[in-house]
Structure formats: C-alpha cells, structure tokens
C-alpha cells in the first residue's frame, strides 16, 4: 500500500482480469474461502435462475396443499397457504440480493462523499459531521428501524434507508481517516502547488487510494445487510406480504412453530447459509488482499 | 483524567441532544394527526382540538421541540396515548426485564468467550485454534433472531428442556432464571465469537511482551504467566468492546423478547408502533439511546482510567 500512496494507480489498472483470477485461486486454496464461495455462488445461482429451478409460483395459493411436510414434490414443504417453500426461498434470495447490492451501493456513494468532505474540508465541518455520525450510531439498529418505520411505513425502501443509516457513518469515518492522512502526502501537496482544484485532487489523487480497503469492508458488511432485511421483514417492517422474503417466511414459521416446524427451518436455513457464505468469503478475501485489516471487529 | 472525563461527558450530552432532535423531527414528520390517531375515528372535531391543546400540538414547532427537549432532560417524557400514564414510568417498568436479558447475554459471552479466546491464543496455530476461529466467525455471522427461533424450536418445542414463553413467575428467582437461559443465549451467542477473537488477538500481542519474556526467564509456571500476567492485561480491550456490544445486544433483545414473548423495552416499542402510540415509541427509544450512550461513556472512562494513552486521543 505504501507504493500505491507514492504513485496512485487508477482503479482500472488495479482490477485487471488476471488479478481477479489470481485472487480467486488464492481464495480457493483456503478451505474456508472455497466453502464460502460455493455457498455464495449457490445462493446467487438460486436467486437468478429461480424461475427455471422450480415448477411452482412463489405466491400461488393452493389450499389443498397447505402444511405439507418436506417431500420430493415440495423439497422444503409448504406453508399455511399451500405455497411451495423451496420456491419462496429461491425468490426470497432475489429480494435479499437486491437489497444487499442496492443499499450497499448507496451507502458507499454517500459514505465516500461525506468522508471526503469531512477529511478534506474545514475543521469545524469535520467535527460537526463526526458528532452527527456518533449520534446516528448511538441508536441501536432495531430501535432505529422501528422508529423509521413509524415514519415511513413498512416497505423495502424503509429497509434500504435503515441499512444506509447504519452503514454510512462507518464508511465515512474510514474514508475520512484515510483522507486526513493523504492530505499531508507529497503528491497531494504537489498537486495543490500546481493549482489543482479541491474537487480534482479528491477525485484524481485521493479517491483511488482510499476506495480499495473500503470495498473490502463493504463486501464484509453484506451479511449484515442481509440480516437487517431478513430481521425487518421478520418483524413485519420490511417487505409486504405476499412478497417472498426469508424473514417473512421465518415469521410464518414462527407463528406455527409448534405444529409445522419445517416452515421456520425453511426460512432460517437460507439466512444462516448465506450469512455464513458471505462472511467466510469476506474473511478470506480480506486476508488475501489486505492483511492489515485483520482483526477488525 | 478529569479533563478527559469532562470532554467525554460533553460529547455524550451533545450526542443525546442531537438524538433527541432527530427523534423529535421524526415523530413530527409522521403523517397524520397524533390526536386523531389517539382518539380513533369516532371522535368529534371538538374532542380532537381539546386533545391537541392538551398535547401541546397547537403551539409552534420550536416551542413543541423546546418543551420536549427540556422535559426529556428532566425525565418527563410525556404521557402515553392509550392509558394516559407517564411514558417514563411505563418504560421504567419494562427496563429491568431487558437489562436482565442483556446481563444474561453478557454472562454467556464473557463466561465462554474469554476462556475460548485465551485457549486459542495459548494453542496458537493448532487445530483447536482454527476450530475456535471458524466457530467465532460463524456465530458472529448468523443473525440473533434466527438463533432465537432455532433455539426455541430445538430446546423448547422439540426437547421441552426449557420454557418457551414469558419471563417466569414474579418472585420465583429459579423460574425466572430458567426462562432467561434461551433468550439470553440468543442475545449473547454472537458476542461469544467477538470476545473470543478479541481476547485471542490481544493475548497474542501481550504474550510477546517483555514482561512475559522476563516471567518465563524467571521460570514461573506457564499457567501463572497466562492467567495472572497475560490475561489480566489482554482483557482490557474487551471492556470497550462490551460497551459497543451492549448497544447491539439491545437490538437482539428486541427480537428475543418478541420470539420468547418476554416483557421488555423492545417488545414495548414494537407493540407501541403497532398501536401507533407515538409518545411511547419516542420515550422508549430515547431511554435505550441514553442507556447506550451512558454505557459507552462508562466503558470509555474505565478504559481511560486504566490506559492513559486513550485519554490523549479525544
């Protein structure tokens, strides 16, 4: 990283196809990384090809088939409305993935901009923003979600807003710290003395150097985001029925846990496997790419 | 130390004030008239107007905020809509249940996490170390509400070892403790992993230190070195970690209280939202936020007292 600081490479240079292949091989060499990668690929594959993988519709109600245990016809059984749980789990993966990618992208953009401003801007603005970040982080996540849903009503948008509010302070702080360090570096001073504008310095000289570690941390937050979506949907604060979501299935199962435990199992299993997969993969990626981040959290 | 404590306290007051402002604006922006919501559809306009004046909703925004702000700092959180009792009183009745749950979660995580982390550090690089490492990551990753439901399914519904719902008979300590085992495990399981990792990492650092080498050179028994000279230092970062942890456990507690049908602040807020009891929502969220900020303050002050380097960082 010290080389990168003295001579900033562009993102395109850094992410060549060969490097990605090399990194993948290094991840595969670690048993845990390989296991994580397989789980993640299975989850993504299931979500993407959901329509081809089962013969059922996720929301089709069929009262005759209600509360059937797992069988060859219904791999994970059916729920109280006779819907095939395996199909609903696959389609729930789409919701989880969509929320994870969309809200992470938004949190990253906002976090980067705020972090650059806090790190490069005047001191009073920096202090004010830190105070704001600390205040947002001082709400326990679920309390924040509950308060927000009171305001906005349950929806996927509410989930995205909660995720953004939870993630942005952390991302902005990382960018801020790195920007503060880079502000004093020689190549930034050189650019300043040649009359480059603040916007140009931030875009060309600071951004490429701070974004790498952040991307790794953001990818490690994906399981957290998936957990927030599932948790809010479990509480009825996320997706509206009948949209399939792992949290919603888990809630259906919780209501009927004494008589039909397989519904709760079907809802919980994908949450467990996906969070484990992303976490194992993220841990391995971090060790491969940036050993300095080891031990965070 | 005194000026550090003062600065840290000032920061906490600022954070709580800002949190109050955020909460107030959130509730202020809620669509719909709180008075109309409270009285239901059959109320007359005159009744709504009377309640609006009683709730102070006819006054300008800044007056409303100022009343809320000064009231909250003096412990007056308003009255809840349904039973017209003071919000502070309602929240305080539920708070002990949540605190007991969190204390249970901390007990689980400290009682299992510290020995595991210490063991992994001493056996560094061995199979035991690796298994502890993977297990720690795994329990951190899996969300607490899934753990709560699976624990309910296995230990309460299938095996019937432990009770599934409620907080136990009031006054019967044994009964209350058995009702606490599963929910507090769900709250604390992830933190076993965090603490094990933290203790392992700081133990490895401490075991390399000069004074440990000296102790070894003097031929002190290995157990004495590990527990008396290394672990006592390596445990310090866990104190700060637990400060953050309690905030997250407050989140997990909401799920645990709902899954195990336990009374508590989390369930209170959840039920209050379903009945649109806004003063109760703001009040309860504010109390937990203040609690969280206070605990972090306490953790930082303890670490600041123990480790002078931290004080210069603020």
XYZ file of C-alpha atoms in Angstrom:
611
model
C 0.000 0.000 0.000
C 2.900 2.369 0.660
C 3.869 2.059 -3.008
C 0.348 2.873 -4.033
C 0.409 6.035 -1.968
C 3.527 7.400 -3.648
C 2.241 6.591 -7.137
C -1.543 6.349 -7.305
C -2.692 3.760 -9.847
C -6.151 4.018 -11.345
C -8.908 1.574 -10.490
C -8.699 0.106 -13.986
C -5.035 -0.685 -13.524
C -5.654 -2.265 -10.177
C -8.521 -4.549 -11.175
C -7.171 -6.448 -14.143
C -8.812 -9.713 -15.118
C -5.636 -11.684 -14.427
C -5.508 -10.310 -10.901
C -9.082 -11.362 -10.254
C -8.256 -14.892 -11.404
C -5.154 -14.905 -9.207
C -7.171 -13.756 -6.203
C -9.858 -16.359 -6.858
C -7.218 -19.092 -6.894
C -5.813 -17.855 -3.610
C -9.297 -17.815 -2.078
C -9.961 -21.353 -3.351
C -6.761 -22.597 -1.745
C -8.229 -21.761 1.683
C -10.850 -24.396 2.616
C -12.993 -21.805 4.360
C -12.803 -19.412 1.413
C -13.743 -22.156 -1.052
C -16.683 -23.188 1.142
C -17.840 -19.567 1.379
C -17.512 -19.020 -2.362
C -19.586 -22.152 -3.098
C -22.345 -21.068 -0.698
C -22.437 -17.581 -2.216
C -22.498 -18.918 -5.786
C -25.294 -21.370 -4.935
C -27.294 -18.534 -3.367
C -26.772 -16.197 -6.326
C -27.490 -19.010 -8.800
C -30.666 -19.940 -6.951
C -31.868 -16.344 -6.978
C -31.028 -15.689 -10.612
C -32.393 -18.954 -12.033
C -35.323 -19.219 -9.603
C -37.857 -19.343 -12.439
C -36.198 -22.339 -14.090
C -35.353 -24.281 -10.920
C -38.886 -24.996 -9.713
C -42.221 -25.706 -11.286
C -44.142 -23.634 -8.749
C -45.057 -19.962 -8.460
C -43.811 -18.216 -5.276
C -47.153 -16.563 -4.485
C -49.638 -19.081 -5.852
C -52.048 -20.101 -3.113
C -53.203 -23.703 -3.166
C -55.325 -24.517 -0.097
C -55.346 -28.270 -0.781
C -51.560 -28.470 -0.335
C -51.275 -26.459 2.859
C -48.970 -27.529 5.738
C -47.306 -30.389 3.857
C -44.014 -31.621 5.254
C -40.886 -31.822 3.120
C -41.181 -34.376 0.316
C -39.894 -34.938 -3.215
C -42.723 -32.797 -4.565
C -42.071 -30.000 -2.092
C -38.397 -30.103 -1.067
C -38.897 -27.820 1.938
C -42.628 -28.420 2.402
C -45.478 -25.940 2.026
C -46.746 -23.115 4.233
C -50.170 -22.176 5.645
C -51.391 -21.097 2.195
C -50.052 -24.145 0.383
C -47.231 -22.228 -1.275
C -44.091 -24.214 -2.092
C -41.424 -23.121 0.391
C -38.438 -24.050 -1.787
C -39.762 -21.724 -4.497
C -40.352 -18.958 -1.973
C -36.842 -19.377 -0.583
C -35.319 -19.046 -4.066
C -37.364 -15.940 -4.817
C -36.601 -14.579 -1.348
C -32.949 -14.750 -2.376
C -33.699 -12.194 -5.084
C -35.032 -9.739 -2.512
C -32.054 -10.325 -0.232
C -29.541 -9.897 -3.053
C -31.268 -6.841 -4.463
C -31.365 -5.119 -1.070
C -27.762 -6.075 -0.351
C -26.376 -4.718 -3.619
C -28.599 -1.653 -3.948
C -28.285 -0.401 -0.377
C -24.553 -1.137 -0.206
C -24.037 0.880 -3.388
C -25.991 3.817 -1.969
C -24.201 3.656 1.399
C -20.845 3.556 -0.364
C -21.593 6.607 -2.524
C -22.901 8.672 0.372
C -20.171 7.448 2.725
C -17.395 8.293 0.267
C -18.696 11.803 -0.424
C -19.276 12.612 3.266
C -15.929 11.093 4.260
C -14.022 13.095 1.649
C -15.758 16.309 2.755
C -15.080 15.601 6.428
C -11.453 14.696 5.788
C -10.605 17.441 3.318
C -12.947 20.223 4.435
C -12.587 22.724 7.278
C -12.110 21.556 10.835
C -15.499 22.713 12.175
C -17.359 20.824 9.451
C -15.317 17.735 10.267
C -16.231 17.955 13.959
C -19.898 18.557 13.181
C -20.055 15.545 10.883
C -18.310 13.306 13.412
C -20.875 14.349 16.002
C -23.690 13.548 13.570
C -22.197 10.122 12.785
C -21.855 9.362 16.501
C -25.457 10.393 17.146
C -26.798 8.146 14.401
C -24.701 5.260 15.675
C -25.977 5.825 19.212
C -29.388 4.413 18.251
C -29.480 0.617 18.490
C -30.161 -0.646 14.933
C -33.537 -2.222 15.594
C -34.725 0.840 17.533
C -33.691 2.994 14.567
C -35.601 0.677 12.227
C -38.687 0.691 14.443
C -38.665 4.488 14.732
C -38.164 4.906 10.991
C -40.929 2.539 10.024
C -43.277 4.544 12.231
C -42.461 7.437 9.949
C -42.321 5.810 6.529
C -44.433 2.672 6.915
C -43.153 -0.843 6.206
C -41.549 -1.219 2.763
C -38.330 -2.218 1.050
C -37.438 1.481 0.877
C -37.545 1.623 4.674
C -35.133 -1.331 4.774
C -32.761 0.427 2.390
C -32.895 3.650 4.423
C -32.095 1.766 7.647
C -29.170 -0.019 6.013
C -27.824 3.267 4.639
C -28.145 4.971 8.033
C -26.390 2.058 9.734
C -23.559 1.786 7.180
C -22.769 5.374 6.193
C -21.187 6.560 9.478
C -18.682 3.689 9.433
C -17.759 4.121 5.769
C -17.461 7.886 6.036
C -15.194 7.509 9.065
C -12.813 5.188 7.226
C -12.646 7.480 4.189
C -12.176 10.482 6.475
C -9.236 8.929 8.348
C -7.510 7.940 5.118
C -8.169 11.322 3.510
C -6.710 13.085 6.539
C -3.542 11.023 6.179
C -3.318 11.561 2.415
C -3.927 15.319 2.737
C -0.403 15.713 4.072
C 1.219 13.451 1.469
C 3.710 14.790 -1.053
C 1.768 14.132 -4.217
C -1.265 15.979 -2.870
C 0.906 18.933 -1.854
C 2.446 18.840 -5.328
C -0.978 18.875 -6.992
C -2.040 21.753 -4.742
C 1.046 23.792 -5.615
C 0.302 23.278 -9.310
C -3.090 24.858 -8.747
C -5.352 21.797 -8.925
C -8.842 22.379 -7.525
C -10.014 20.572 -4.397
C -12.517 18.601 -6.461
C -9.791 17.423 -8.829
C -7.433 16.483 -6.017
C -10.155 14.492 -4.297
C -11.223 12.757 -7.493
C -7.856 12.005 -9.069
C -5.456 11.753 -6.153
C -7.386 10.854 -3.018
C -10.308 8.664 -4.143
C -8.365 5.876 -5.887
C -6.222 5.450 -2.793
C -8.965 5.269 -0.196
C -11.503 3.172 -2.064
C -9.784 -0.237 -2.009
C -9.940 -1.022 1.710
C -13.474 0.390 1.811
C -14.684 -2.010 -0.884
C -13.365 -4.964 1.122
C -15.062 -3.726 4.296
C -18.302 -3.115 2.400
C -18.276 -6.635 0.995
C -17.827 -7.912 4.546
C -20.930 -5.950 5.566
C -23.146 -7.765 3.056
C -24.175 -10.480 5.539
C -25.114 -7.731 7.999
C -27.291 -6.080 5.355
C -28.964 -9.399 4.549
C -29.590 -9.889 8.267
C -31.175 -6.420 8.539
C -33.508 -7.114 5.610
C -34.498 -10.517 6.984
C -34.871 -9.140 10.510
C -37.066 -6.237 9.456
C -39.203 -8.482 7.273
C -39.478 -10.906 10.191
C -40.886 -8.096 12.332
C -43.221 -7.078 9.508
C -41.290 -3.838 8.948
C -39.839 -4.840 5.579
C -41.473 -6.385 2.518
C -45.255 -6.551 2.420
C -46.961 -9.921 2.014
C -47.157 -11.890 -0.205
C -43.662 -10.916 -1.436
C -41.358 -13.810 -0.542
C -38.574 -12.841 1.845
C -36.575 -15.116 4.104
C -37.552 -13.062 7.129
C -41.237 -13.206 6.199
C -41.073 -16.999 5.766
C -39.368 -17.248 9.148
C -42.214 -15.232 10.652
C -44.831 -17.507 9.027
C -42.937 -20.417 10.546
C -42.661 -18.781 13.955
C -46.435 -18.359 14.119
C -46.910 -22.083 13.516
C -43.743 -23.359 15.190
C -45.412 -25.999 17.379
C -47.227 -27.867 14.636
C -45.236 -27.261 11.453
C -41.597 -26.638 12.377
C -40.347 -27.084 8.792
C -41.609 -23.627 7.796
C -39.347 -21.945 10.362
C -36.479 -24.229 9.323
C -37.026 -23.334 5.649
C -36.969 -19.622 6.487
C -33.902 -19.756 8.726
C -31.705 -22.081 6.681
C -31.044 -19.720 3.727
C -30.331 -16.853 6.157
C -27.785 -18.974 8.027
C -26.113 -20.384 4.903
C -25.931 -17.044 3.092
C -24.575 -15.027 6.015
C -22.028 -17.802 6.670
C -21.047 -17.958 2.997
C -20.531 -14.208 2.607
C -18.703 -13.985 5.930
C -16.287 -16.847 5.191
C -15.647 -15.456 1.717
C -15.171 -11.918 3.029
C -12.765 -13.018 5.773
C -10.656 -14.935 3.268
C -10.716 -12.101 0.719
C -9.602 -9.655 3.379
C -6.697 -11.846 4.441
C -5.669 -12.305 0.810
C -5.960 -8.663 -0.257
C -5.235 -6.627 2.807
C -3.758 -8.411 5.813
C -3.534 -5.086 7.633
C -7.286 -5.101 8.175
C -7.051 -8.396 10.061
C -8.603 -8.374 13.498
C -11.072 -5.601 12.769
C -14.250 -6.429 14.687
C -8.053 12.294 33.610
C -10.503 14.934 34.858
C -10.414 16.966 31.650
C -10.742 13.774 29.600
C -13.805 12.758 31.616
C -15.277 16.239 31.188
C -14.738 16.257 27.419
C -16.144 12.743 27.071
C -19.178 13.743 29.147
C -19.711 16.844 26.995
C -19.618 14.695 23.875
C -22.222 12.337 25.336
C -24.544 15.242 26.215
C -24.179 16.589 22.667
C -24.939 13.170 21.167
C -28.028 12.693 23.329
C -29.266 16.206 22.451
C -28.820 15.543 18.760
C -30.542 12.172 19.121
C -33.468 13.987 20.769
C -33.626 16.426 17.867
C -33.613 13.553 15.347
C -36.336 11.676 17.257
C -38.476 14.764 17.617
C -38.281 15.630 13.936
C -39.033 12.011 13.052
C -42.222 11.953 15.096
C -43.117 15.490 13.979
C -42.923 14.381 10.346
C -45.155 11.341 10.862
C -48.116 11.678 8.522
C -51.447 12.029 10.303
C -52.559 13.905 13.368
C -51.446 12.151 16.580
C -54.545 13.417 18.380
C -56.845 11.962 15.714
C -54.950 8.667 15.844
C -55.214 8.538 19.622
C -58.941 9.200 19.734
C -59.952 6.920 16.882
C -62.364 7.538 14.018
C -65.470 8.265 16.112
C -64.129 11.351 17.892
C -65.635 14.758 17.215
C -63.619 17.729 15.990
C -64.002 19.409 19.377
C -62.533 16.379 21.172
C -59.582 16.309 18.787
C -58.996 20.030 19.266
C -59.065 19.633 23.046
C -56.538 16.803 22.933
C -54.337 18.755 20.526
C -54.189 21.616 23.019
C -53.561 19.194 25.884
C -50.704 17.538 23.941
C -49.318 20.960 23.001
C -49.735 20.316 19.273
C -51.295 23.761 18.692
C -48.049 25.509 19.544
C -45.318 26.438 17.034
C -42.741 23.748 16.203
C -39.870 25.283 18.121
C -41.985 25.628 21.278
C -43.012 21.981 20.918
C -39.398 20.947 20.486
C -38.253 23.072 23.419
C -40.922 21.524 25.671
C -39.962 18.026 24.520
C -36.258 18.781 24.953
C -36.434 20.314 28.447
C -38.991 17.722 29.516
C -36.817 14.835 28.354
C -33.733 16.134 30.169
C -35.721 16.369 33.400
C -37.188 12.882 32.991
C -40.616 13.930 31.735
C -41.279 12.002 28.519
C -44.932 12.950 28.232
C -47.938 10.702 28.647
C -48.732 7.678 26.573
C -51.863 7.822 24.459
C -53.786 4.699 25.424
C -53.775 4.625 29.237
C -52.618 8.215 29.844
C -49.818 7.056 32.165
C -46.436 8.837 32.209
C -44.211 7.327 29.494
C -41.171 7.336 31.766
C -42.999 5.166 34.296
C -44.145 2.645 31.672
C -40.645 2.353 30.219
C -39.020 2.017 33.627
C -41.350 -0.875 34.477
C -40.159 -2.788 31.418
C -36.487 -1.800 31.573
C -35.397 -4.326 34.269
C -36.513 -7.247 32.064
C -34.399 -6.005 29.163
C -31.435 -5.288 31.434
C -31.672 -8.807 32.878
C -31.702 -10.195 29.345
C -28.618 -8.201 28.380
C -26.837 -9.120 31.611
C -27.592 -12.747 30.737
C -26.194 -12.235 27.240
C -23.018 -10.695 28.640
C -22.659 -13.561 31.112
C -22.839 -16.130 28.320
C -20.396 -14.251 26.109
C -17.848 -13.495 28.841
C -18.058 -16.914 30.508
C -17.454 -18.772 27.240
C -15.701 -16.177 25.065
C -12.790 -15.281 27.355
C -11.667 -18.874 28.100
C -12.060 -19.828 24.419
C -10.023 -16.854 23.186
C -7.371 -17.433 25.827
C -7.162 -21.126 24.962
C -6.880 -20.388 21.228
C -4.068 -17.898 21.858
C -2.093 -20.315 24.020
C -2.547 -23.116 21.443
C -1.796 -20.766 18.562
C -1.753 -22.402 15.121
C -3.171 -25.703 16.394
C -6.401 -27.368 15.284
C -8.086 -26.100 18.435
C -7.142 -22.541 17.468
C -8.541 -22.968 13.958
C -11.805 -24.502 15.132
C -12.316 -21.717 17.668
C -11.572 -19.214 14.882
C -14.119 -20.664 12.460
C -16.758 -21.075 15.160
C -16.285 -17.473 16.315
C -16.786 -16.154 12.791
C -19.799 -18.405 12.333
C -21.654 -17.319 15.472
C -20.916 -13.655 14.682
C -22.336 -14.041 11.175
C -25.652 -15.716 11.969
C -28.332 -13.163 12.990
C -29.605 -13.447 16.546
C -33.269 -13.789 15.607
C -32.551 -16.934 13.615
C -30.631 -18.304 16.581
C -33.553 -17.370 18.840
C -36.078 -19.229 16.676
C -33.916 -22.302 16.187
C -33.152 -22.379 19.919
C -36.875 -22.126 20.630
C -37.542 -24.924 18.161
C -34.866 -27.294 19.478
C -34.774 -26.735 23.235
C -38.309 -25.566 23.987
C -40.585 -27.132 21.359
C -38.856 -30.422 20.462
C -36.834 -31.366 23.533
C -39.014 -29.459 26.030
C -35.996 -28.845 28.269
C -36.667 -25.168 28.799
C -39.744 -22.926 28.866
C -40.728 -21.228 25.608
C -42.572 -18.093 26.630
C -42.690 -15.419 29.304
C -40.245 -14.223 31.935
C -41.235 -16.628 34.722
C -43.217 -16.211 37.939
C -42.500 -12.892 39.672
C -40.600 -13.549 42.898
C -39.503 -17.046 41.886
C -35.838 -16.481 41.044
C -35.176 -20.036 39.832
C -38.125 -19.915 37.466
C -37.063 -16.520 36.157
C -33.529 -17.777 35.547
C -34.704 -20.835 33.583
C -36.840 -18.502 31.481
C -33.748 -16.370 30.894
C -31.431 -19.133 29.596
C -32.620 -19.393 25.971
C -33.331 -15.708 25.230
C -30.031 -14.602 26.750
C -28.177 -17.262 24.773
C -29.749 -15.899 21.581
C -28.664 -12.391 22.607
C -25.154 -13.367 23.679
C -24.115 -16.127 21.250
C -22.655 -13.805 18.632
C -20.707 -11.981 21.309
C -19.033 -15.199 22.406
C -17.395 -15.047 18.988
C -16.471 -11.353 19.173
C -14.960 -11.722 22.613
C -13.098 -14.925 21.769
C -11.500 -13.202 18.745
C -10.696 -10.048 20.671
C -9.161 -11.883 23.621
C -7.171 -14.154 21.301
C -5.758 -11.209 19.340
C -4.786 -9.177 22.379
C -3.453 -12.255 24.198
C -1.129 -12.962 21.253
C 0.107 -9.386 21.458
C 0.616 -9.494 25.224
C 2.341 -12.905 25.155
C 5.081 -11.311 23.019
C 5.657 -8.527 25.548
C 8.872 -8.011 27.509
C 7.414 -8.686 30.925
C 6.102 -12.084 29.837
C 9.521 -13.000 28.492
C 11.016 -11.923 31.791
C 8.471 -14.028 33.682
C 9.364 -17.027 31.503
C 13.073 -16.413 32.084
C 12.437 -16.491 35.814
C 10.893 -19.907 35.306
C 7.397 -19.040 36.520
C 4.805 -21.731 35.827
C 3.093 -21.319 32.447
C -0.411 -21.205 33.975
C 0.578 -18.375 36.290
C 2.011 -16.427 33.338
C -1.083 -16.968 31.213
C -3.738 -16.122 33.758
C -2.017 -13.736 36.159
C 0.304 -11.739 33.902
C -1.076 -12.001 30.372
C -4.851 -12.367 30.595
C -5.328 -9.510 33.073
C -3.850 -7.125 30.506
C -5.310 -8.789 27.430
C -8.824 -8.424 28.828
C -8.759 -4.590 28.682
C -9.921 -4.091 25.064
C -12.898 -6.332 25.822
C -14.259 -3.639 28.141
C -14.600 -1.158 25.260
C -15.908 -3.898 23.008
C -18.629 -4.729 25.519
C -19.644 -1.057 25.548
C -20.436 -1.317 21.847
C -21.775 -4.816 22.375
C -24.498 -3.730 24.755
C -25.908 -1.483 22.031
C -26.113 -4.382 19.617
C -27.499 -6.615 22.345
C -30.290 -4.059 22.789
C -31.149 -4.734 19.149
C -31.011 -8.500 19.605
C -33.073 -8.133 22.783
C -35.981 -6.757 20.739
C -36.054 -9.989 18.721
C -35.507 -12.225 21.734
C -38.348 -10.523 23.600
C -40.715 -10.963 20.667
C -39.728 -14.570 19.908
C -39.913 -15.681 23.548
C -42.887 -13.411 24.360
C -40.927 -11.772 27.187
C -41.825 -8.381 28.629
C -39.204 -5.691 27.999
C -38.468 -2.383 26.303
C -38.069 -3.965 22.865
C -41.475 -5.594 22.960
C -42.882 -2.364 24.385
C -41.671 -0.315 21.395
C -42.806 -2.977 18.939
C -46.310 -3.093 20.416
C -46.403 0.706 20.665
C -45.689 1.016 16.939
C -48.434 -1.433 16.066
C -50.906 0.662 18.113
C -49.421 3.974 16.866
C -48.648 5.056 20.411
C -46.055 7.623 19.324
C -45.126 9.207 22.694
C -44.354 5.725 23.969
C -42.191 4.993 20.902
C -40.134 8.179 21.267
C -39.831 7.757 25.015
C -38.679 4.142 24.898
C -36.263 4.710 22.009
C -34.850 7.713 23.831
C -34.349 5.753 27.055
C -32.478 2.960 25.253
C -30.372 5.509 23.376
C -29.427 7.293 26.600
C -28.664 3.922 28.151
C -26.417 3.016 25.224
C -24.595 6.361 25.328
C -24.144 6.065 29.103
C -22.713 2.562 28.827
C -20.263 3.654 26.139
C -19.299 6.626 28.300
C -18.710 4.310 31.242
C -16.660 1.879 29.142
C -14.509 4.718 27.772
C -13.991 6.205 31.240
C -12.955 2.816 32.654
C -10.506 2.245 29.829
C -9.331 5.863 30.106
C -8.621 5.338 33.783
C -6.739 2.119 33.081
C -4.886 3.201 29.940
C -3.531 6.783 29.838
C -2.888 6.598 26.057
C -6.624 6.609 25.330
C -7.130 9.949 27.077
C -4.989 11.890 24.607
C -6.999 10.606 21.663
C -10.098 12.724 22.268
